[in-house]
mmCIF file of C-alpha atoms and ligand atoms in Angstrom:
data_model
loop_
_atom_site.group_PDB
_atom_site.id
_atom_site.type_symbol
_atom_site.label_atom_id
_atom_site.label_comp_id
_atom_site.label_asym_id
_atom_site.label_seq_id
_atom_site.Cartn_x
_atom_site.Cartn_y
_atom_site.Cartn_z
ATOM 1 C CA UNK A 211 -48.821 43.618 -38.901
ATOM 2 C CA UNK A 212 -47.557 42.664 -41.489
ATOM 3 C CA UNK A 213 -45.294 45.136 -43.471
ATOM 4 C CA UNK A 214 -45.122 43.730 -47.046
ATOM 5 C CA UNK A 215 -42.064 44.687 -48.537
ATOM 6 C CA UNK A 216 -42.044 45.333 -52.491
ATOM 7 C CA UNK A 217 -37.258 46.152 -52.136
ATOM 8 C CA UNK A 218 -37.411 42.696 -50.414
ATOM 9 C CA UNK A 219 -39.586 41.524 -52.520
ATOM 10 C CA UNK A 220 -38.177 42.619 -55.771
ATOM 11 C CA UNK A 221 -35.085 41.126 -55.123
ATOM 12 C CA UNK A 222 -35.534 37.925 -54.949
ATOM 13 C CA UNK A 223 -37.906 38.333 -58.121
ATOM 14 C CA UNK A 224 -35.489 40.536 -59.782
ATOM 15 C CA UNK A 225 -32.548 37.810 -58.410
ATOM 16 C CA UNK A 226 -35.408 35.204 -60.393
ATOM 17 C CA UNK A 227 -35.468 37.205 -63.316
ATOM 18 C CA UNK A 228 -31.281 37.041 -63.675
ATOM 19 C CA UNK A 229 -31.016 33.669 -63.462
ATOM 20 C CA UNK A 230 -33.672 33.376 -66.366
ATOM 21 C CA UNK A 231 -31.223 36.038 -68.763
ATOM 22 C CA UNK A 232 -28.753 33.419 -67.533
ATOM 23 C CA UNK A 233 -29.625 30.883 -68.848
ATOM 24 C CA UNK A 234 -31.009 31.544 -71.924
ATOM 25 C CA UNK A 235 -29.261 34.623 -73.053
ATOM 26 C CA UNK A 236 -25.717 34.190 -74.368
ATOM 27 C CA UNK A 237 -23.436 35.453 -77.528
ATOM 28 C CA UNK A 238 -26.060 33.284 -79.396
ATOM 29 C CA UNK A 239 -28.182 34.535 -78.317
ATOM 30 C CA UNK A 240 -28.901 38.828 -76.900
ATOM 31 C CA UNK A 241 -30.445 39.602 -74.205
ATOM 32 C CA UNK A 242 -34.134 40.743 -73.537
ATOM 33 C CA UNK A 243 -34.080 44.404 -74.179
ATOM 34 C CA UNK A 244 -36.220 47.204 -73.172
ATOM 35 C CA UNK A 245 -37.081 51.080 -74.591
ATOM 36 C CA UNK A 246 -38.596 53.726 -72.928
ATOM 37 C CA UNK A 247 -39.944 57.203 -74.467
ATOM 38 C CA UNK A 248 -39.920 59.942 -72.581
ATOM 39 C CA UNK A 249 -40.413 63.871 -74.229
ATOM 40 C CA UNK A 250 -40.704 66.509 -72.112
ATOM 41 C CA UNK A 251 -38.927 67.625 -67.965
ATOM 42 C CA UNK A 252 -41.713 66.495 -66.396
ATOM 43 C CA UNK A 253 -39.201 64.920 -62.879
ATOM 44 C CA UNK A 254 -41.269 62.807 -61.572
ATOM 45 C CA UNK A 255 -41.469 60.798 -64.966
ATOM 46 C CA UNK A 256 -37.624 61.207 -64.842
ATOM 47 C CA UNK A 257 -37.435 59.571 -61.744
ATOM 48 C CA UNK A 258 -39.382 56.789 -62.740
ATOM 49 C CA UNK A 259 -37.972 55.873 -65.741
ATOM 50 C CA UNK A 260 -34.063 56.499 -64.699
ATOM 51 C CA UNK A 261 -35.341 53.608 -61.879
ATOM 52 C CA UNK A 262 -36.994 51.599 -64.816
ATOM 53 C CA UNK A 263 -33.382 52.138 -66.490
ATOM 54 C CA UNK A 264 -31.498 50.872 -63.903
ATOM 55 C CA UNK A 265 -33.900 47.583 -62.877
ATOM 56 C CA UNK A 266 -32.626 46.728 -67.219
ATOM 57 C CA UNK A 267 -29.159 46.386 -66.043
ATOM 58 C CA UNK A 268 -29.193 45.235 -62.296
ATOM 59 C CA UNK A 269 -30.884 41.769 -64.466
ATOM 60 C CA UNK A 270 -28.590 41.710 -67.037
ATOM 61 C CA UNK A 271 -31.396 43.420 -69.714
ATOM 62 C CA UNK A 272 -29.969 46.126 -72.314
ATOM 63 C CA UNK A 273 -31.770 49.334 -72.298
ATOM 64 C CA UNK A 274 -32.409 52.101 -74.412
ATOM 65 C CA UNK A 275 -33.423 56.048 -73.133
ATOM 66 C CA UNK A 276 -34.773 58.263 -75.856
ATOM 67 C CA UNK A 277 -35.059 61.516 -74.304
ATOM 68 C CA UNK A 278 -37.582 63.707 -76.287
ATOM 69 C CA UNK A 279 -37.670 67.451 -75.899
ATOM 70 C CA UNK A 280 -41.510 68.968 -75.246
ATOM 71 C CA UNK A 281 -41.714 70.349 -77.933
ATOM 72 C CA UNK A 282 -41.761 66.984 -79.983
ATOM 73 C CA UNK A 283 -44.428 66.081 -82.281
ATOM 74 C CA UNK A 284 -47.712 64.162 -82.120
ATOM 75 C CA UNK A 285 -45.749 62.615 -85.502
ATOM 76 C CA UNK A 286 -42.560 62.305 -83.915
ATOM 77 C CA UNK A 287 -43.546 60.452 -81.636
ATOM 78 C CA UNK A 288 -45.666 58.443 -83.978
ATOM 79 C CA UNK A 289 -42.379 57.912 -85.831
ATOM 80 C CA UNK A 290 -40.355 56.961 -83.332
ATOM 81 C CA UNK A 291 -43.356 54.228 -82.799
ATOM 82 C CA UNK A 292 -43.206 52.697 -85.530
ATOM 83 C CA UNK A 293 -39.560 52.076 -85.650
ATOM 84 C CA UNK A 294 -39.902 50.430 -82.329
ATOM 85 C CA UNK A 295 -41.984 47.730 -83.803
ATOM 86 C CA UNK A 296 -39.907 47.329 -86.950
ATOM 87 C CA UNK A 297 -37.121 46.623 -84.067
ATOM 88 C CA UNK A 298 -35.367 43.003 -84.304
ATOM 89 C CA UNK A 299 -33.621 44.054 -81.297
ATOM 90 C CA UNK A 300 -36.280 46.122 -78.861
ATOM 91 C CA UNK A 301 -38.458 43.352 -77.680
ATOM 92 C CA UNK A 302 -40.536 45.570 -75.234
ATOM 93 C CA UNK A 303 -40.865 49.580 -74.916
ATOM 94 C CA UNK A 304 -42.895 51.738 -73.023
ATOM 95 C CA UNK A 305 -43.925 55.125 -74.026
ATOM 96 C CA UNK A 306 -44.182 57.431 -70.598
ATOM 97 C CA UNK A 307 -47.435 59.161 -69.591
ATOM 98 C CA UNK A 308 -48.073 61.829 -68.251
ATOM 99 C CA UNK A 309 -47.591 62.971 -72.291
ATOM 100 C CA UNK A 310 -47.465 66.703 -73.294
ATOM 101 C CA UNK A 311 -50.518 68.849 -73.472
ATOM 102 C CA UNK A 312 -50.323 68.715 -77.725
ATOM 103 C CA UNK A 313 -49.587 65.346 -78.080
ATOM 104 C CA UNK A 314 -52.994 62.724 -77.881
ATOM 105 C CA UNK A 315 -52.781 59.169 -75.698
ATOM 106 C CA UNK A 316 -55.071 58.092 -76.689
ATOM 107 C CA UNK A 317 -53.635 57.919 -80.472
ATOM 108 C CA UNK A 318 -50.134 56.851 -79.450
ATOM 109 C CA UNK A 319 -51.336 54.124 -77.278
ATOM 110 C CA UNK A 320 -52.954 52.788 -80.209
ATOM 111 C CA UNK A 321 -50.208 53.051 -82.636
ATOM 112 C CA UNK A 322 -47.628 50.367 -79.694
ATOM 113 C CA UNK A 323 -47.632 46.916 -81.109
ATOM 114 C CA UNK A 324 -49.137 44.785 -78.894
ATOM 115 C CA UNK A 325 -46.961 42.456 -78.895
ATOM 116 C CA UNK A 326 -44.646 45.487 -77.485
ATOM 117 C CA UNK A 327 -46.649 46.683 -74.720
ATOM 118 C CA UNK A 328 -45.129 45.653 -71.833
ATOM 119 C CA UNK A 329 -47.488 48.880 -70.588
ATOM 120 C CA UNK A 330 -50.072 46.591 -71.223
ATOM 121 C CA UNK A 331 -52.758 50.235 -71.982
ATOM 122 C CA UNK A 332 -53.172 48.711 -75.905
ATOM 123 C CA UNK A 333 -57.137 47.329 -76.150
ATOM 124 C CA UNK A 334 -55.993 44.343 -76.949
ATOM 125 C CA UNK A 335 -54.515 43.609 -74.510
ATOM 126 C CA UNK A 336 -55.813 45.617 -71.855
ATOM 127 C CA UNK A 337 -59.492 43.443 -73.511
ATOM 128 C CA UNK A 338 -58.263 40.703 -72.914
ATOM 129 C CA UNK A 339 -56.973 41.001 -69.048
ATOM 130 C CA UNK A 340 -60.579 41.957 -68.759
ATOM 131 C CA UNK A 341 -61.710 39.021 -71.026
ATOM 132 C CA UNK A 342 -58.838 36.276 -68.966
ATOM 133 C CA UNK A 343 -56.891 35.483 -71.249
ATOM 134 C CA UNK A 344 -53.388 35.693 -72.439
ATOM 135 C CA UNK A 345 -51.772 39.281 -72.318
ATOM 136 C CA UNK A 346 -49.911 41.620 -70.609
ATOM 137 C CA UNK A 347 -50.922 43.428 -67.723
ATOM 138 C CA UNK A 348 -50.816 46.289 -67.068
ATOM 139 C CA UNK A 349 -47.061 46.899 -64.663
ATOM 140 C CA UNK A 350 -48.636 48.010 -61.015
ATOM 141 C CA UNK A 351 -51.571 46.138 -61.113
ATOM 142 C CA UNK A 352 -49.341 42.594 -61.993
ATOM 143 C CA UNK A 353 -47.095 44.524 -59.444
ATOM 144 C CA UNK A 354 -49.937 43.675 -56.530
ATOM 145 C CA UNK A 355 -50.833 40.982 -57.764
ATOM 146 C CA UNK A 356 -47.557 39.628 -57.222
ATOM 147 C CA UNK A 357 -47.188 40.843 -54.123
ATOM 148 C CA UNK A 358 -50.534 38.793 -53.247
ATOM 149 C CA UNK A 359 -49.132 35.968 -54.581
ATOM 150 C CA UNK A 360 -46.266 35.691 -52.508
ATOM 151 C CA UNK A 361 -47.378 37.374 -49.005
ATOM 152 C CA UNK A 362 -49.758 33.953 -49.922
ATOM 153 C CA UNK A 363 -52.494 36.815 -49.143
ATOM 154 C CA UNK A 364 -56.009 35.200 -48.998
ATOM 155 C CA UNK A 365 -58.930 37.427 -51.229
ATOM 156 C CA UNK A 366 -60.828 34.720 -51.445
ATOM 157 C CA UNK A 367 -64.343 36.059 -51.451
ATOM 158 C CA UNK A 368 -63.155 39.070 -49.934
ATOM 159 C CA UNK A 369 -64.477 42.620 -50.385
ATOM 160 C CA UNK A 370 -61.757 44.497 -51.965
ATOM 161 C CA UNK A 371 -62.464 48.287 -51.573
ATOM 162 C CA UNK A 372 -60.676 50.378 -55.265
ATOM 163 C CA UNK A 373 -60.236 53.819 -54.199
ATOM 164 C CA UNK A 374 -59.186 55.007 -57.185
ATOM 165 C CA UNK A 375 -60.875 54.105 -61.060
ATOM 166 C CA UNK A 376 -57.339 55.384 -62.784
ATOM 167 C CA UNK A 377 -57.307 53.997 -66.413
ATOM 168 C CA UNK A 378 -53.303 52.268 -64.858
ATOM 169 C CA UNK A 379 -54.403 51.080 -61.404
ATOM 170 C CA UNK A 380 -57.667 51.615 -60.504
ATOM 171 C CA UNK A 381 -59.832 49.908 -63.082
ATOM 172 C CA UNK A 382 -56.837 46.807 -63.672
ATOM 173 C CA UNK A 383 -56.497 46.236 -60.380
ATOM 174 C CA UNK A 384 -60.297 45.563 -59.827
ATOM 175 C CA UNK A 385 -60.581 43.616 -63.130
ATOM 176 C CA UNK A 386 -57.201 41.095 -61.939
ATOM 177 C CA UNK A 387 -59.173 41.089 -57.511
ATOM 178 C CA UNK A 388 -62.344 39.674 -59.116
ATOM 179 C CA UNK A 389 -61.249 37.078 -61.678
ATOM 180 C CA UNK A 390 -61.150 33.405 -60.447
ATOM 181 C CA UNK A 391 -58.065 32.743 -59.581
ATOM 182 C CA UNK A 392 -55.085 32.891 -56.956
ATOM 183 C CA UNK A 393 -54.911 35.130 -56.106
ATOM 184 C CA UNK A 394 -57.742 37.296 -56.862
ATOM 185 C CA UNK A 395 -61.281 35.817 -56.638
ATOM 186 C CA UNK A 396 -62.850 38.709 -54.661
ATOM 187 C CA UNK A 397 -65.686 40.896 -54.315
ATOM 188 C CA UNK A 398 -64.745 43.889 -55.157
ATOM 189 C CA UNK A 399 -66.124 47.311 -55.136
ATOM 190 C CA UNK A 400 -64.450 50.700 -57.163
ATOM 191 C CA UNK A 401 -65.349 53.603 -55.249
ATOM 192 C CA UNK A 402 -64.233 57.476 -56.962
ATOM 193 C CA UNK A 403 -65.113 60.942 -55.994
ATOM 194 C CA UNK A 404 -68.619 60.303 -56.257
ATOM 195 C CA UNK A 405 -68.721 57.456 -53.809
ATOM 196 C CA UNK A 406 -71.215 57.586 -50.780
ATOM 197 C CA UNK A 407 -70.008 57.489 -47.373
ATOM 198 C CA UNK A 408 -67.082 56.935 -48.115
ATOM 199 C CA UNK A 409 -65.849 55.762 -44.911
ATOM 200 C CA UNK A 410 -68.406 54.152 -43.977
ATOM 201 C CA UNK A 411 -67.029 51.338 -47.199
ATOM 202 C CA UNK A 412 -64.009 51.598 -46.344
ATOM 203 C CA UNK A 413 -64.397 50.151 -43.178
ATOM 204 C CA UNK A 414 -66.360 47.429 -44.597
ATOM 205 C CA UNK A 415 -63.640 46.583 -47.073
ATOM 206 C CA UNK A 416 -61.017 43.643 -45.373
ATOM 207 C CA UNK A 417 -58.980 45.015 -48.286
ATOM 208 C CA UNK A 418 -58.381 48.498 -49.727
ATOM 209 C CA UNK A 419 -56.189 49.528 -52.382
ATOM 210 C CA UNK A 420 -55.300 53.618 -52.043
ATOM 211 C CA UNK A 421 -54.797 54.925 -55.281
ATOM 212 C CA UNK A 422 -56.336 58.523 -55.508
ATOM 213 C CA UNK A 423 -53.867 60.446 -55.776
ATOM 214 C CA UNK A 424 -54.187 62.699 -52.437
ATOM 215 C CA UNK A 425 -51.651 61.669 -49.357
ATOM 216 C CA UNK A 426 -52.579 60.346 -45.945
ATOM 217 C CA UNK A 427 -56.003 59.905 -47.794
ATOM 218 C CA UNK A 428 -57.056 56.896 -45.126
ATOM 219 C CA UNK A 429 -57.021 57.481 -41.613
ATOM 220 C CA UNK A 430 -57.268 54.686 -39.125
ATOM 221 C CA UNK A 431 -61.053 55.709 -38.435
ATOM 222 C CA UNK A 432 -61.581 54.114 -42.151
ATOM 223 C CA UNK A 433 -60.428 50.847 -41.406
ATOM 224 C CA UNK A 434 -61.225 47.748 -40.446
ATOM 225 C CA UNK A 435 -59.440 46.113 -37.116
ATOM 226 C CA UNK A 436 -57.111 43.084 -39.132
ATOM 227 C CA UNK A 437 -58.249 45.050 -43.244
ATOM 228 C CA UNK A 438 -54.828 44.344 -45.601
ATOM 229 C CA UNK A 439 -53.269 47.679 -46.726
ATOM 230 C CA UNK A 440 -52.363 48.299 -50.179
ATOM 231 C CA UNK A 441 -50.988 52.368 -50.411
ATOM 232 C CA UNK A 442 -50.011 52.655 -54.279
ATOM 233 C CA UNK A 443 -50.260 57.148 -53.548
ATOM 234 C CA UNK A 444 -46.677 58.461 -54.346
ATOM 235 C CA UNK A 445 -46.859 61.942 -52.733
ATOM 236 C CA UNK A 446 -44.318 64.848 -52.648
ATOM 237 C CA UNK A 447 -45.185 66.800 -49.339
ATOM 238 C CA UNK A 448 -42.878 69.300 -48.277
ATOM 239 C CA UNK A 449 -40.621 68.604 -44.959
ATOM 240 C CA UNK A 450 -37.732 70.971 -44.580
ATOM 241 C CA UNK A 451 -36.432 68.164 -41.992
ATOM 242 C CA UNK A 452 -34.937 66.206 -45.184
ATOM 243 C CA UNK A 453 -31.791 67.302 -47.582
ATOM 244 C CA UNK A 454 -33.981 67.092 -50.762
ATOM 245 C CA UNK A 455 -37.202 69.535 -48.509
ATOM 246 C CA UNK A 456 -39.931 67.055 -49.337
ATOM 247 C CA UNK A 457 -40.651 63.066 -48.623
ATOM 248 C CA UNK A 458 -42.400 61.071 -50.679
ATOM 249 C CA UNK A 459 -46.144 59.886 -48.585
ATOM 250 C CA UNK A 460 -48.867 57.474 -49.978
ATOM 251 C CA UNK A 461 -52.350 57.862 -49.580
ATOM 252 C CA UNK A 462 -52.270 55.787 -46.178
ATOM 253 C CA UNK A 463 -51.792 57.125 -43.358
ATOM 254 C CA UNK A 464 -49.481 54.761 -42.274
ATOM 255 C CA UNK A 465 -48.604 55.554 -39.174
ATOM 256 C CA UNK A 466 -51.798 55.531 -37.035
ATOM 257 C CA UNK A 467 -53.883 52.636 -39.805
ATOM 258 C CA UNK A 468 -50.566 49.737 -39.258
ATOM 259 C CA UNK A 469 -51.656 49.568 -35.554
ATOM 260 C CA UNK A 470 -55.603 48.260 -37.188
ATOM 261 C CA UNK A 471 -53.834 46.646 -39.710
ATOM 262 C CA UNK A 472 -53.032 42.779 -40.677
ATOM 263 C CA UNK A 473 -51.059 44.159 -44.181
ATOM 264 C CA UNK A 474 -49.830 47.649 -45.145
ATOM 265 C CA UNK A 475 -47.227 48.577 -47.330
ATOM 266 C CA UNK A 476 -45.091 50.707 -46.748
ATOM 267 C CA UNK A 477 -43.679 54.131 -49.478
ATOM 268 C CA UNK A 478 -41.214 54.325 -50.306
ATOM 269 C CA UNK A 479 -40.742 50.671 -50.560
ATOM 270 C CA UNK A 480 -43.869 48.759 -51.614
ATOM 271 C CA UNK A 481 -45.587 48.674 -54.787
ATOM 272 C CA UNK A 482 -43.380 51.349 -56.598
ATOM 273 C CA UNK A 483 -40.455 48.845 -56.207
ATOM 274 C CA UNK A 484 -43.129 45.698 -57.426
ATOM 275 C CA UNK A 485 -44.039 47.481 -60.475
ATOM 276 C CA UNK A 486 -40.651 47.758 -61.822
ATOM 277 C CA UNK A 487 -40.749 44.371 -61.007
ATOM 278 C CA UNK A 488 -43.832 43.565 -62.311
ATOM 279 C CA UNK A 489 -42.049 45.524 -65.925
ATOM 280 C CA UNK A 490 -39.027 43.426 -66.412
ATOM 281 C CA UNK A 491 -41.228 40.048 -66.115
ATOM 282 C CA UNK A 492 -43.515 41.719 -68.649
ATOM 283 C CA UNK A 493 -40.375 42.110 -70.795
ATOM 284 C CA UNK A 494 -39.044 38.683 -70.323
ATOM 285 C CA UNK A 495 -42.802 37.450 -71.213
ATOM 286 C CA UNK A 496 -42.437 38.398 -74.314
ATOM 287 C CA UNK A 497 -38.781 38.217 -75.457
ATOM 288 C CA UNK A 498 -39.054 34.227 -74.385
ATOM 289 C CA UNK A 499 -42.111 34.782 -76.900
ATOM 290 C CA UNK A 500 -40.544 34.957 -79.229
ATOM 291 C CA UNK A 501 -37.418 33.273 -78.390
ATOM 292 C CA UNK A 502 -39.683 30.390 -78.053
ATOM 293 C CA UNK A 503 -39.136 29.779 -74.461
ATOM 294 C CA UNK A 504 -40.682 28.374 -72.304
ATOM 295 C CA UNK A 505 -41.578 30.367 -69.799
HETATM 296 N N1 GUN B 1345 -46.823 56.660 -66.256
HETATM 297 C C1 GUN B 1345 -47.278 56.542 -63.917
HETATM 298 N N2 GUN B 1345 -47.453 55.249 -64.025
HETATM 299 C C2 GUN B 1345 -46.590 55.033 -66.009
HETATM 300 C C3 GUN B 1345 -47.073 53.542 -66.291
HETATM 301 O O1 GUN B 1345 -47.100 52.625 -65.485
HETATM 302 N N3 GUN B 1345 -46.621 53.152 -67.737
HETATM 303 C C4 GUN B 1345 -46.174 54.272 -68.431
HETATM 304 N N4 GUN B 1345 -46.181 54.223 -69.069
HETATM 305 N N5 GUN B 1345 -46.365 55.530 -67.425
HETATM 306 C C5 GUN B 1345 -46.472 56.221 -66.541
#
């Protein structure tokens, strides 16, 4: 079994990005700058955003964290977005999801300038991606594709089952895996809560991408010998033996599945760091485009 190590690979790719920053940025030309809007006190969102900001420092990017209270109105967030769209100092920005219930995520998403949309959630980018045109791609699916590419996982003609159909992971990774690309070119099935005989479907898969948010959902008896397993889940489960009283597990029962598969991503340390690396790469991409740097 090959461990697809997202921490190790992220280290390599982030060093590559850091070198590009050193080569292209100087006193005359500022470095790329990512901003993040965080509304409310969701602890998971706070941790994710903290990691994204920390990663910016690691590669020499500038970063701005805009923290707003839970009570912030939709109008205030829209005004903030209008400012970021105008700013000459900010290359890309994200609005961390989920937003408080009184804010319409779709309205917020539509207000983001597609050129600065480093999450790739705006219909302009998402639609371009679906058509196979150059686009800023959502960070988690892009991170998975980078992982498959760098580990040279063969996906051509393989049956890839995606568990979950979210706009952030399931739907975009299904699109990317089905495109005539390398990695990609797979035969993709999207499975969800209404899928019949999910276990049998999973057993027919050469590759499973689990993104449903249920701790340890995928068990060894649902996996074909030699399958490739990508675990997107980040779930907190109670564990008294840990200092924090909990630990993180994925959507895959790692201990049993690792004996059967040919390759697997761990949680933590698999897809999570690759998501942040892909976000950095998107920020570089949009920066390079506006500063006429050839990629
Ligand atoms: N919440 C969970 N994943 C993401 C992500 O990739 N981007 C944003 N903005 N919010 C998220």
